[in-house]
Amino acid sequence: MGATLARPDAEAVGFIRKQPFFRALDDQAFAGLLRAAGLRVLDSGEDLFLQDDEPDEFFVLVSGTLELYRTTAEGEEALIRIVDRAEAFSSGFTLSFGPNPFSARAVGSARVITGSRAALLALMRVQGAAAVDFASSMSSHIRQFADHIEELQVQPALQRLTHFLERTGIEPRQVDAGALPYKKVVIARAIGVAPETLSRLLGKLRHACPDARTLARAC
């Protein structure tokens, strides 16, 4: 299991201060909320929280990557989304208002600030601007999930791969197996294809479509 440090470091505090809800808090409220917070370091493959658990903490990803996934009644895992710290708030796991709708697991090492859910909710009741800021972020999260569902249902697999790579900062026409941001099995799950299908798609990107801008038309 990952360790929980006594206090978040300066870099982590600086990051969280710029995020929705926290950026709207006054200095006294922010300091009080962070006073009892800890910095948890997750090992690769370690779960941050599990689906259907009742949370008593809030979470802020400050470095690394998490995969959000659901487990079916048959025990099969369905990947919902892969997020880094830039997407963390819009992916809706900062705070849950009921049982967790999905599980979150580290892809590689990750650092997460954890704090009191009750204290955060109490601040929401009295810090109106912060609550509105958070609600706006959650609205963005709902839109992104709707777009993701549409992408899986409508877009061709090659286009889904292209968008996935672009979101992770990789130029599709320069893709190389050694430069992939995640293991192939993780990427395959993220775009809804079998691993062997992903290998064929990567081959198309490397050899058939040198210009990413013409990818959707030419491939």
CSV table of C-alpha atoms in Angstrom, one decimal:
chain,number,residue,atom,x,y,z
A,1,MET,CA,0.0,0.0,0.0
A,2,GLY,CA,1.1,3.6,-0.6
A,3,ALA,CA,2.2,5.8,2.2
A,4,THR,CA,0.3,8.8,3.6
A,5,LEU,CA,2.6,11.7,4.4
A,6,ALA,CA,2.0,14.0,7.4
A,7,ARG,CA,1.6,17.1,5.2
A,8,PRO,CA,1.3,17.8,1.5
A,9,ASP,CA,4.4,19.4,0.0
A,10,ALA,CA,4.4,23.0,-1.4
A,11,GLU,CA,4.1,21.8,-5.0
A,12,ALA,CA,1.0,19.8,-4.2
A,13,VAL,CA,-0.6,22.6,-2.2
A,14,GLY,CA,0.1,25.1,-5.0
A,15,PHE,CA,-1.6,22.9,-7.5
A,16,ILE,CA,-4.7,22.2,-5.5
A,17,ARG,CA,-5.1,26.0,-4.7
A,18,LYS,CA,-5.6,26.6,-8.4
A,19,GLN,CA,-8.4,24.0,-8.9
A,20,PRO,CA,-12.2,24.5,-8.9
A,21,PHE,CA,-13.7,25.1,-5.4
A,22,PHE,CA,-10.3,25.5,-3.7
A,23,ARG,CA,-9.4,28.6,-5.7
A,24,ALA,CA,-12.5,30.4,-4.6
A,25,LEU,CA,-11.9,29.8,-0.9
A,26,ASP,CA,-10.5,32.6,1.3
A,27,ASP,CA,-7.0,32.0,2.7
A,28,GLN,CA,-8.3,31.1,6.2
A,29,ALA,CA,-10.8,28.5,4.9
A,30,PHE,CA,-8.2,26.9,2.6
A,31,ALA,CA,-5.6,26.6,5.3
A,32,GLY,CA,-8.1,25.1,7.6
A,33,LEU,CA,-9.2,22.5,5.1
A,34,LEU,CA,-5.6,21.5,4.2
A,35,ARG,CA,-4.4,21.4,7.8
A,36,ALA,CA,-5.7,17.9,8.3
A,37,ALA,CA,-5.0,16.7,4.7
A,38,GLY,CA,-2.4,14.1,3.8
A,39,LEU,CA,-0.5,13.2,0.6
A,40,ARG,CA,-1.0,9.6,-0.4
A,41,VAL,CA,1.5,8.0,-2.7
A,42,LEU,CA,-0.1,5.2,-4.8
A,43,ASP,CA,1.9,2.3,-6.3
A,44,SER,CA,1.2,1.2,-9.9
A,45,GLY,CA,-2.0,-0.9,-9.9
A,46,GLU,CA,-3.1,0.3,-6.4
A,47,ASP,CA,-6.7,1.4,-6.0
A,48,LEU,CA,-7.5,4.8,-4.6
A,49,PHE,CA,-11.1,3.9,-3.9
A,50,LEU,CA,-13.6,1.3,-4.9
A,51,GLN,CA,-16.9,1.3,-6.7
A,52,ASP,CA,-20.0,1.4,-4.4
A,53,ASP,CA,-18.0,2.3,-1.3
A,54,GLU,CA,-19.3,5.2,0.8
A,55,PRO,CA,-16.6,7.9,0.8
A,56,ASP,CA,-15.4,9.8,3.8
A,57,GLU,CA,-12.6,11.7,2.0
A,58,PHE,CA,-12.2,14.0,-0.9
A,59,PHE,CA,-9.4,13.3,-3.4
A,60,VAL,CA,-7.2,15.5,-5.5
A,61,LEU,CA,-4.8,14.0,-8.0
A,62,VAL,CA,-1.6,16.1,-8.0
A,63,SER,CA,0.7,13.9,-10.1
A,64,GLY,CA,0.5,10.7,-12.1
A,65,THR,CA,-2.5,9.0,-13.9
A,66,LEU,CA,-5.5,7.1,-12.8
A,67,GLU,CA,-7.9,4.8,-14.6
A,68,LEU,CA,-11.5,5.0,-13.7
A,69,TYR,CA,-13.3,1.7,-14.1
A,70,ARG,CA,-16.5,-0.1,-13.2
A,71,THR,CA,-16.9,-3.8,-12.3
A,72,THR,CA,-19.9,-5.6,-13.7
A,73,ALA,CA,-22.1,-8.1,-11.8
A,74,GLU,CA,-20.1,-10.9,-13.6
A,75,GLY,CA,-16.8,-9.5,-12.3
A,76,GLU,CA,-15.7,-8.0,-15.6
A,77,GLU,CA,-14.0,-4.6,-15.6
A,78,ALA,CA,-15.0,-1.9,-17.9
A,79,LEU,CA,-12.7,1.1,-18.3
A,80,ILE,CA,-14.5,4.4,-18.1
A,81,ARG,CA,-11.7,6.9,-18.6
A,82,ILE,CA,-8.0,7.5,-18.0
A,83,VAL,CA,-7.3,10.8,-16.4
A,84,ASP,CA,-4.2,12.8,-15.4
A,85,ARG,CA,-4.2,15.7,-13.0
A,86,ALA,CA,-5.3,18.1,-15.7
A,87,GLU,CA,-8.5,16.2,-16.2
A,88,ALA,CA,-9.1,15.1,-12.6
A,89,PHE,CA,-11.7,17.6,-11.6
A,90,SER,CA,-13.7,17.3,-14.8
A,91,SER,CA,-13.7,13.5,-14.4
A,92,GLY,CA,-15.8,13.8,-11.2
A,93,PHE,CA,-13.9,11.8,-8.6
A,94,THR,CA,-12.8,14.8,-6.4
A,95,LEU,CA,-15.9,14.5,-4.4
A,96,SER,CA,-18.8,12.0,-4.5
A,97,PHE,CA,-22.2,12.8,-3.1
A,98,GLY,CA,-23.1,9.2,-2.7
A,99,PRO,CA,-21.5,5.8,-3.1
A,100,ASN,CA,-18.6,5.9,-5.6
A,101,PRO,CA,-19.9,5.3,-9.1
A,102,PHE,CA,-16.7,3.7,-10.2
A,103,SER,CA,-13.2,2.6,-8.9
A,104,ALA,CA,-10.0,4.5,-9.4
A,105,ARG,CA,-6.6,2.8,-9.8
A,106,ALA,CA,-3.1,4.2,-10.3
A,107,VAL,CA,-1.5,3.7,-13.7
A,108,GLY,CA,2.1,4.0,-12.6
A,109,SER,CA,3.0,5.9,-9.5
A,110,ALA,CA,0.5,8.6,-8.5
A,111,ARG,CA,0.2,11.2,-5.7
A,112,VAL,CA,-3.1,12.2,-4.3
A,113,ILE,CA,-4.1,14.7,-1.6
A,114,THR,CA,-6.8,13.3,0.7
A,115,GLY,CA,-8.8,15.3,3.2
A,116,SER,CA,-12.1,15.3,5.2
A,117,ARG,CA,-15.2,15.0,3.0
A,118,ALA,CA,-17.3,16.4,5.9
A,119,ALA,CA,-15.1,19.5,6.2
A,120,LEU,CA,-15.3,20.2,2.5
A,121,LEU,CA,-19.1,19.8,2.4
A,122,ALA,CA,-19.4,22.1,5.4
A,123,LEU,CA,-17.4,24.8,3.6
A,124,MET,CA,-19.6,24.4,0.5
A,125,ARG,CA,-22.6,25.4,2.7
A,126,VAL,CA,-21.0,28.7,3.6
A,127,GLN,CA,-18.7,29.5,0.7
A,128,GLY,CA,-21.2,30.1,-2.1
A,129,ALA,CA,-18.6,31.2,-4.7
A,130,ALA,CA,-16.6,28.0,-4.1
A,131,ALA,CA,-19.7,25.8,-4.4
A,132,VAL,CA,-20.7,27.4,-7.7
A,133,ASP,CA,-17.1,27.0,-9.0
A,134,PHE,CA,-17.3,23.3,-8.1
A,135,ALA,CA,-20.7,22.9,-9.7
A,136,SER,CA,-19.4,24.4,-12.9
A,137,SER,CA,-16.6,21.9,-13.0
A,138,MET,CA,-19.0,19.0,-12.4
A,139,SER,CA,-21.1,20.2,-15.3
A,140,SER,CA,-18.0,20.1,-17.5
A,141,HIS,CA,-17.4,16.5,-16.3
A,142,ILE,CA,-20.9,15.4,-17.3
A,143,ARG,CA,-20.4,16.9,-20.8
A,144,GLN,CA,-17.0,15.2,-21.2
A,145,PHE,CA,-18.5,11.8,-20.2
A,146,ALA,CA,-21.3,12.3,-22.7
A,147,ASP,CA,-18.8,13.1,-25.4
A,148,HIS,CA,-16.8,10.0,-24.4
A,149,ILE,CA,-19.9,7.8,-24.7
A,150,GLU,CA,-20.7,9.2,-28.1
A,151,GLU,CA,-17.1,8.7,-29.2
A,152,LEU,CA,-17.2,5.0,-28.3
A,153,GLN,CA,-20.5,4.4,-30.0
A,154,VAL,CA,-20.1,6.5,-33.2
A,155,GLN,CA,-16.5,7.1,-34.1
A,156,PRO,CA,-14.4,4.5,-36.0
A,157,ALA,CA,-11.7,2.8,-33.9
A,158,LEU,CA,-8.8,4.5,-35.7
A,159,GLN,CA,-10.3,7.9,-35.0
A,160,ARG,CA,-10.8,7.0,-31.3
A,161,LEU,CA,-7.2,6.0,-31.1
A,162,THR,CA,-6.1,9.2,-32.7
A,163,HIS,CA,-8.1,11.3,-30.2
A,164,PHE,CA,-6.8,9.2,-27.3
A,165,LEU,CA,-3.2,9.9,-28.3
A,166,GLU,CA,-3.8,13.6,-28.9
A,167,ARG,CA,-5.3,13.9,-25.4
A,168,THR,CA,-2.2,12.4,-23.9
A,169,GLY,CA,0.1,14.7,-25.9
A,170,ILE,CA,1.3,12.3,-28.5
A,171,GLU,CA,1.3,13.3,-32.2
A,172,PRO,CA,-0.5,10.4,-34.0
A,173,ARG,CA,1.7,10.5,-37.1
A,174,GLN,CA,4.8,10.1,-34.9
A,175,VAL,CA,3.5,7.2,-32.8
A,176,ASP,CA,5.9,4.5,-31.9
A,177,ALA,CA,5.4,1.5,-29.7
A,178,GLY,CA,8.2,2.7,-27.4
A,179,ALA,CA,6.6,6.1,-27.0
A,180,LEU,CA,3.1,5.0,-26.0
A,181,PRO,CA,1.9,6.6,-22.7
A,182,TYR,CA,0.4,3.4,-21.3
A,183,LYS,CA,0.6,-0.3,-21.9
A,184,LYS,CA,-1.2,-1.5,-25.0
A,185,VAL,CA,-3.8,-3.4,-23.0
A,186,VAL,CA,-4.8,-0.2,-21.1
A,187,ILE,CA,-5.1,1.8,-24.4
A,188,ALA,CA,-7.1,-1.0,-26.0
A,189,ARG,CA,-9.6,-0.9,-23.1
A,190,ALA,CA,-9.7,2.9,-23.2
A,191,ILE,CA,-10.8,3.0,-26.9
A,192,GLY,CA,-13.0,-0.2,-26.7
A,193,VAL,CA,-11.0,-2.6,-28.9
A,194,ALA,CA,-9.2,-5.9,-28.5
A,195,PRO,CA,-5.4,-5.7,-28.0
A,196,GLU,CA,-4.7,-7.4,-31.3
A,197,THR,CA,-6.9,-4.8,-33.0
A,198,LEU,CA,-5.0,-2.0,-31.3
A,199,SER,CA,-1.7,-3.4,-32.8
A,200,ARG,CA,-3.2,-3.3,-36.3
A,201,LEU,CA,-4.4,0.3,-35.7
A,202,LEU,CA,-1.0,1.4,-34.5
A,203,GLY,CA,0.5,-0.2,-37.7
A,204,LYS,CA,-1.9,2.0,-39.8
A,205,LEU,CA,-0.8,5.1,-37.9
A,206,ARG,CA,2.9,4.3,-38.5
A,207,HIS,CA,2.8,3.3,-42.1
A,208,ALA,CA,-0.5,4.3,-43.9
A,209,CYS,CA,-1.1,7.8,-42.7
A,210,PRO,CA,1.9,10.0,-42.3
A,211,ASP,CA,-0.3,13.1,-42.1
A,212,ALA,CA,-2.5,13.1,-38.9
A,213,ARG,CA,-4.7,15.8,-40.3
A,214,THR,CA,-5.9,13.5,-43.1
A,215,LEU,CA,-6.2,10.4,-40.8
A,216,ALA,CA,-10.0,10.3,-40.7
A,217,ARG,CA,-10.3,10.6,-44.5
A,218,ALA,CA,-7.4,8.5,-45.7
A,219,CYS,CA,-7.5,5.5,-43.3
